mmCIF file of C-alpha atoms in Angstrom:
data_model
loop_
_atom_site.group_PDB
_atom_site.id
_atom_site.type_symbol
_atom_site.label_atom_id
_atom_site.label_comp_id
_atom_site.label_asym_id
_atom_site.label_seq_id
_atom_site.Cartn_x
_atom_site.Cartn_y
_atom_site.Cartn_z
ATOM 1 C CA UNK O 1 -19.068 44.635 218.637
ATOM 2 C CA UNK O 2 -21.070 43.130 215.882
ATOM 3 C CA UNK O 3 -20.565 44.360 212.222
ATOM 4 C CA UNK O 4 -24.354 45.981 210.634
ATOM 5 C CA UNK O 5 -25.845 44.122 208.371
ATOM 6 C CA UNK O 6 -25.428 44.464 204.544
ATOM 7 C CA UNK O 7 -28.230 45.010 202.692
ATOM 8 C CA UNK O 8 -28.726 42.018 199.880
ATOM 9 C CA UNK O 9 -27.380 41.702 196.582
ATOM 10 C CA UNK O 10 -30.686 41.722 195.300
ATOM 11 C CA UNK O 11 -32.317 44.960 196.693
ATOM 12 C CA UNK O 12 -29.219 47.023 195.109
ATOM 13 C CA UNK O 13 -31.595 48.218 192.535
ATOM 14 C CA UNK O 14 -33.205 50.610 194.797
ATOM 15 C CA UNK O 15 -31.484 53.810 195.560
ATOM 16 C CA UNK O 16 -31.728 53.630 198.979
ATOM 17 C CA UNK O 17 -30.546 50.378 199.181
ATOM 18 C CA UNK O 18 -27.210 51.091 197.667
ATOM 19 C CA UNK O 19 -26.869 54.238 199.470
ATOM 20 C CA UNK O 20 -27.265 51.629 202.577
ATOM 21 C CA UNK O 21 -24.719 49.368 201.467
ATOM 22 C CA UNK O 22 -21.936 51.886 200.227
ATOM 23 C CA UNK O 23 -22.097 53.895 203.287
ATOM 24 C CA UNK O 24 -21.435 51.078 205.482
ATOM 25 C CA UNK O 25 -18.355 50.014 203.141
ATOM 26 C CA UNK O 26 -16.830 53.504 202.380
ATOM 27 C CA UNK O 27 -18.588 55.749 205.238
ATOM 28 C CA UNK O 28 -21.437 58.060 205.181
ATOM 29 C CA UNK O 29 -20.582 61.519 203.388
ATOM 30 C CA UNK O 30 -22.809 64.214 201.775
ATOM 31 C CA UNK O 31 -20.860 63.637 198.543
ATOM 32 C CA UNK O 32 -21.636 59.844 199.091
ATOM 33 C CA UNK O 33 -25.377 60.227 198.939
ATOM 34 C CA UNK O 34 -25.325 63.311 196.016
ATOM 35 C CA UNK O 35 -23.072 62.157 193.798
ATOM 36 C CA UNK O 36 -21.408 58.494 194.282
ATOM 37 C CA UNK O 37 -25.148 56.727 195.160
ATOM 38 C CA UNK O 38 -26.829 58.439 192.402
ATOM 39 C CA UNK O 39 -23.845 57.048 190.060
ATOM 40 C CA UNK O 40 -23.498 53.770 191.208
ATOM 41 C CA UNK O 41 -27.683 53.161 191.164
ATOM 42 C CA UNK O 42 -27.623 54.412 187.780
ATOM 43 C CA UNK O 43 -24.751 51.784 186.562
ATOM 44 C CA UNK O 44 -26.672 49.173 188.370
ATOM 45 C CA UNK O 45 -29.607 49.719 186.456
ATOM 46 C CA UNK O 46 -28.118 50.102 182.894
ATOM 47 C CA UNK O 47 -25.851 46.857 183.691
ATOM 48 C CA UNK O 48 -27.596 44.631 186.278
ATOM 49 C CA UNK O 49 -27.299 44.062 189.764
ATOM 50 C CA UNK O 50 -23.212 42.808 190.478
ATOM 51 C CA UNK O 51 -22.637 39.204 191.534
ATOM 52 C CA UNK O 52 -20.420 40.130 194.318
ATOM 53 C CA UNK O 53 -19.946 42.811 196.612
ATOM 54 C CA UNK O 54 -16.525 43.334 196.075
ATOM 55 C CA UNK O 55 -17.934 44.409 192.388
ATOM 56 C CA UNK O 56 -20.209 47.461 194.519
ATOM 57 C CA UNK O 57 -16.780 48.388 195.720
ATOM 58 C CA UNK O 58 -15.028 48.162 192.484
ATOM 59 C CA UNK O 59 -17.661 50.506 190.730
ATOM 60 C CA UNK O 60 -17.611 52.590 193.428
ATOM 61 C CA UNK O 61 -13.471 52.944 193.139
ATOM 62 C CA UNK O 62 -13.975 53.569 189.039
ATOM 63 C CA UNK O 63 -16.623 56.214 189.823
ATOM 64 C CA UNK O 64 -14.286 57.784 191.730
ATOM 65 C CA UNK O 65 -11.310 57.688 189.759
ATOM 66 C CA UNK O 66 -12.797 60.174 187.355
ATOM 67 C CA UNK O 67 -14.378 62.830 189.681
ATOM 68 C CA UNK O 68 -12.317 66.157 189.988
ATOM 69 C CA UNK O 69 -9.692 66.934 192.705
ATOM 70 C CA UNK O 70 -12.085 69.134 194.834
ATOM 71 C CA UNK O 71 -14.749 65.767 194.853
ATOM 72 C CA UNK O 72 -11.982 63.487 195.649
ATOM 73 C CA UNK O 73 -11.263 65.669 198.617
ATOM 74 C CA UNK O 74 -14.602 65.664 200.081
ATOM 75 C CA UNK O 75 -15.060 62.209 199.780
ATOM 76 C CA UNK O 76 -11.850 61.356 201.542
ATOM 77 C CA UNK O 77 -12.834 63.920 204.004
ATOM 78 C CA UNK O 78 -16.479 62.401 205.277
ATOM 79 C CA UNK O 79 -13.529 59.693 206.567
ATOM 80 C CA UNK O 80 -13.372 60.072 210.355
ATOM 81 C CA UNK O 81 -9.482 60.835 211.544
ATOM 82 C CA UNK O 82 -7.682 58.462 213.234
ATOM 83 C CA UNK O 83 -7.852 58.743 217.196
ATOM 84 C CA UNK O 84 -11.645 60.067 217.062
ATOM 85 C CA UNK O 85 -13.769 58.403 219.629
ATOM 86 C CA UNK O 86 -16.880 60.681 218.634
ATOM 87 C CA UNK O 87 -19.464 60.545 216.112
ATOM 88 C CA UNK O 88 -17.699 56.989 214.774
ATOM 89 C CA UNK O 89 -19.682 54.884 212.381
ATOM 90 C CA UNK O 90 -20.050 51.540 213.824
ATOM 91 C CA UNK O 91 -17.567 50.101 211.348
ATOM 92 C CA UNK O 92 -15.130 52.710 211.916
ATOM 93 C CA UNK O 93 -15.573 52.295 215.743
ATOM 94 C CA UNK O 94 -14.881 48.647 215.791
ATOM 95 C CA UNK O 95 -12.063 49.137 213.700
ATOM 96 C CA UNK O 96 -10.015 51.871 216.005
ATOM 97 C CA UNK O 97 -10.717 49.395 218.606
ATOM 98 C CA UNK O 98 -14.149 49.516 219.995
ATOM 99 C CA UNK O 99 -15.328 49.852 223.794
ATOM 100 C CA UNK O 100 -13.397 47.042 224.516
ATOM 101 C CA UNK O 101 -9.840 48.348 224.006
ATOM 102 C CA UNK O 102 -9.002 51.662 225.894
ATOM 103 C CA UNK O 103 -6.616 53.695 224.349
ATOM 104 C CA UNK O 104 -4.347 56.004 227.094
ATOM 105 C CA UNK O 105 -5.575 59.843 227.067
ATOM 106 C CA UNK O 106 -1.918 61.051 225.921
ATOM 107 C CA UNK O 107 -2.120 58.701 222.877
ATOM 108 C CA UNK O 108 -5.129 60.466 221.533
ATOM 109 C CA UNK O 109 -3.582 63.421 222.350
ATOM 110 C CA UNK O 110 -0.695 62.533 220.494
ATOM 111 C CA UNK O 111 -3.003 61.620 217.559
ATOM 112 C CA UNK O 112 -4.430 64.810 217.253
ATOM 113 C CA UNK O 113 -1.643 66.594 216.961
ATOM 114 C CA UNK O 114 -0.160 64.507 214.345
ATOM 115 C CA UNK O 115 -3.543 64.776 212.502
ATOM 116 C CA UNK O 116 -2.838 68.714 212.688
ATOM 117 C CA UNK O 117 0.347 68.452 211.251
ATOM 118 C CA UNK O 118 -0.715 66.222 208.251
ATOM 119 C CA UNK O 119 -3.311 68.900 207.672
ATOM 120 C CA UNK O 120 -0.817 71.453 207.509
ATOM 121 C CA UNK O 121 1.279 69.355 204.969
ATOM 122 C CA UNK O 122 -2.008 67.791 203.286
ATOM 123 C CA UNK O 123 -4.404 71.238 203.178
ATOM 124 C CA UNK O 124 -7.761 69.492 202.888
ATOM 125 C CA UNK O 125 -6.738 65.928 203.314
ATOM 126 C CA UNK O 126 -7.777 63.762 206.487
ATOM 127 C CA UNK O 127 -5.123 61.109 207.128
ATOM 128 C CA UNK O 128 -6.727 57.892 206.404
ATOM 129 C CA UNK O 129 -4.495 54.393 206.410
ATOM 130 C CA UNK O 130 -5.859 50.820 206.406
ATOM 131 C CA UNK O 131 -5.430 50.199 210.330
ATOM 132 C CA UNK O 132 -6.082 45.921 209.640
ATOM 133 C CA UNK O 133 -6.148 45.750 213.544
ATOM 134 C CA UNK O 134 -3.627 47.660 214.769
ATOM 135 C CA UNK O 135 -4.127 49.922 217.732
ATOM 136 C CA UNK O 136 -3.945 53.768 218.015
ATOM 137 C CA UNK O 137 -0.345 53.598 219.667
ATOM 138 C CA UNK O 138 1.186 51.590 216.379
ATOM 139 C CA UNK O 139 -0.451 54.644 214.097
ATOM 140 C CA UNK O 140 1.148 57.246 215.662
ATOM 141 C CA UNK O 141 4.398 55.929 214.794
ATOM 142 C CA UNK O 142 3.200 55.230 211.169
ATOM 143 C CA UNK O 143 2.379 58.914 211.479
ATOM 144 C CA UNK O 144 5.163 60.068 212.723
ATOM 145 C CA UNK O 145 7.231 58.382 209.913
ATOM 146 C CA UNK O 146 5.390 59.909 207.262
ATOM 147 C CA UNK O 147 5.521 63.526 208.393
ATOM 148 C CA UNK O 148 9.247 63.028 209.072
ATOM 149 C CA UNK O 149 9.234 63.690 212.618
ATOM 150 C CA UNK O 150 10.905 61.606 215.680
ATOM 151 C CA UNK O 151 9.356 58.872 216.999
ATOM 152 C CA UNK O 152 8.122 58.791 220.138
ATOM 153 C CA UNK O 153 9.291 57.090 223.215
ATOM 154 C CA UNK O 154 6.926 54.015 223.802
ATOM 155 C CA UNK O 155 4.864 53.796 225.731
ATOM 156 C CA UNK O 156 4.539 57.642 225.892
ATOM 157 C CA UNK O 157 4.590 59.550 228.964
ATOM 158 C CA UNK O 158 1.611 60.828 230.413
ATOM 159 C CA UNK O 159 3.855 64.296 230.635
ATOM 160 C CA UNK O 160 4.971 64.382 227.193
ATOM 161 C CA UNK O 161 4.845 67.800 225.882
ATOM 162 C CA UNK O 162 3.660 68.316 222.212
ATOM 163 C CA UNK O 163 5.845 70.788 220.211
ATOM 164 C CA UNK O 164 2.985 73.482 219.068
ATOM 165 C CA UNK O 165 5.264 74.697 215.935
ATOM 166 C CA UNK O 166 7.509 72.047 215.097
ATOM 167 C CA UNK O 167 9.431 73.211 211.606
ATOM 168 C CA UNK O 168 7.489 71.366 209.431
ATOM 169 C CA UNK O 169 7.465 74.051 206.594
ATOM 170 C CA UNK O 170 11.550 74.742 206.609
ATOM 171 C CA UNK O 171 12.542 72.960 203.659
ATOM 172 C CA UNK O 172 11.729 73.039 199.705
ATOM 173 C CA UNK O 173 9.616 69.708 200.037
ATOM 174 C CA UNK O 174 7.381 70.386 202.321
ATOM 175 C CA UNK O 175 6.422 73.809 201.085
ATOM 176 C CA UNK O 176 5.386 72.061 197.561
ATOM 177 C CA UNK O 177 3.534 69.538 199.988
ATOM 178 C CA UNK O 178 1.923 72.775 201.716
ATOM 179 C CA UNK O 179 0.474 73.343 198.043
ATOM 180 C CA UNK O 180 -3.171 72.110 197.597
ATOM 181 C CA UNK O 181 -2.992 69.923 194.649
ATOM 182 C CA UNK O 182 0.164 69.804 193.894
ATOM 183 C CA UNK O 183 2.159 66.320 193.119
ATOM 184 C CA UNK O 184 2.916 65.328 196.597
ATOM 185 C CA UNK O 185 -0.176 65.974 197.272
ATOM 186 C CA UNK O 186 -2.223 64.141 194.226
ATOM 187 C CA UNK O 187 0.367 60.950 195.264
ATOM 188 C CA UNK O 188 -1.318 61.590 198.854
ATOM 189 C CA UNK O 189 -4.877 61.735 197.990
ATOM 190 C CA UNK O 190 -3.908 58.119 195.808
ATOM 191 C CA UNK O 191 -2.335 56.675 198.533
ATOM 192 C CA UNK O 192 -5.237 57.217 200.775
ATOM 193 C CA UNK O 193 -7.641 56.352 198.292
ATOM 194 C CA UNK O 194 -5.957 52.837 197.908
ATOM 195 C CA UNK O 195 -6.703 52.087 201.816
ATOM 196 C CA UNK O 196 -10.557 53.281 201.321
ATOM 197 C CA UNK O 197 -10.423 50.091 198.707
ATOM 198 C CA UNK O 198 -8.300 48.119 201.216
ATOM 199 C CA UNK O 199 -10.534 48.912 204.375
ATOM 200 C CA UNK O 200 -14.291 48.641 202.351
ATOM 201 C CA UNK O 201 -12.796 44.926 201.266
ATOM 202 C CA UNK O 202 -11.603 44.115 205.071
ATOM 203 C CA UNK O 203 -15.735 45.330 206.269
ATOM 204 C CA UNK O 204 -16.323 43.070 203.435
ATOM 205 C CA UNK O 205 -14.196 39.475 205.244
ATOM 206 C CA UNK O 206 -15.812 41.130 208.721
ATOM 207 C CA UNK O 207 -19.146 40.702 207.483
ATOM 208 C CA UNK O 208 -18.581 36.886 206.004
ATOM 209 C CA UNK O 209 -19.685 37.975 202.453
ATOM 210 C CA UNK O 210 -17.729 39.040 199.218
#
């Protein structure tokens, strides 16, 4: 699957054209196009078009850093979860491995349920981590390790049955973490932030430009 094309450094002083290029980096969101393109284009014009692309991505990342939790939150959330196979950019397709790799039904199955439980833990929070070629069946046990839970036997059973309340919530952590902006969950929203940088850099290398 080829990578889209990047619109050139050059034509970044039209709205539209940065729109274009940060929505193939970072992923198309309605917050994107209201608030981030309208930033960015407005930078670009008061300072000049950047010399890199890797600067379009570092602007984008300061923008960022100073919206509000709530804008944060939507921004991270026009991220598609991992295991989708629906509605995928074709960045985000080609990264969660494309027509050409078939992932096993009970692996997305799996993934869902995980992305469930990190929602439970995370309220409003997708769960978004720099894949850099791994499949589907290596993040569920990256999953799994983060929300504390057993890992799975590998490869996992076409049978395997999904606990549909697992006790999550029983201890003093994870009811902070069940608190929507709360510290675990501002370190969270960071964390996942930093992989947006470190995935809109890897499109970057994919594409042959910096």
């Amino acid at each position: 699957m080829d990578s889209p094309a990047i619109p050139a450094l050059a034509s970044l002083t039209d709205a539209s054209a940065v729109d274009q290029a940060i929505s193939l980096l970072l992923e198309p969101s309605p917050i994107l196009h209201s608030k981030l393109t309208p930033a960015v284009t407005r930078h670009i014009a008061s300072a000049g078009v950047p010399d890199y692309y890797s600067q379009l991505i570092d602007l984008c990342a300061d923008e960022i850093s100073r919206w509000s939790l709530e804008d944060k939150a939507a921004f991270l959330g026009g991220h598609p979860l991992i295991g989708e196979v629906k509605n995928l950019s074709a960045m985000s397709a080609k990264e969660q491995g494309g027509k050409s790799v078939r992932t096993p039904a009970i692996v997305l199955r799996r993934l869902a349920h995980l992305n469930k439980l990190y929602s439970r833990l995370y309220p409003g929070l997708p769960y978004i981590t720099f894949v850099a070629g791994r499949s589907r069946a290596a993040i569920v046990k990256e999953m799994e390790a983060v929300l504390g839970l057993p890992a799975s036997p590998e490869p996992i059973p076409d049978d395997w049955q999904e606990v549909e309340k697992p006790e999550l919530d029983s201890t003093e952590v994870h009811a902070k973490m069940q608190q929507w902006g709360s510290v675990e969950w501002q370190k969270e929203m960071k964390r996942a932030l930093g992989d947006i940088w470190l995935i809109a850099r890897s499109r970057l290398q994919g594409m042959g430009v910096q």
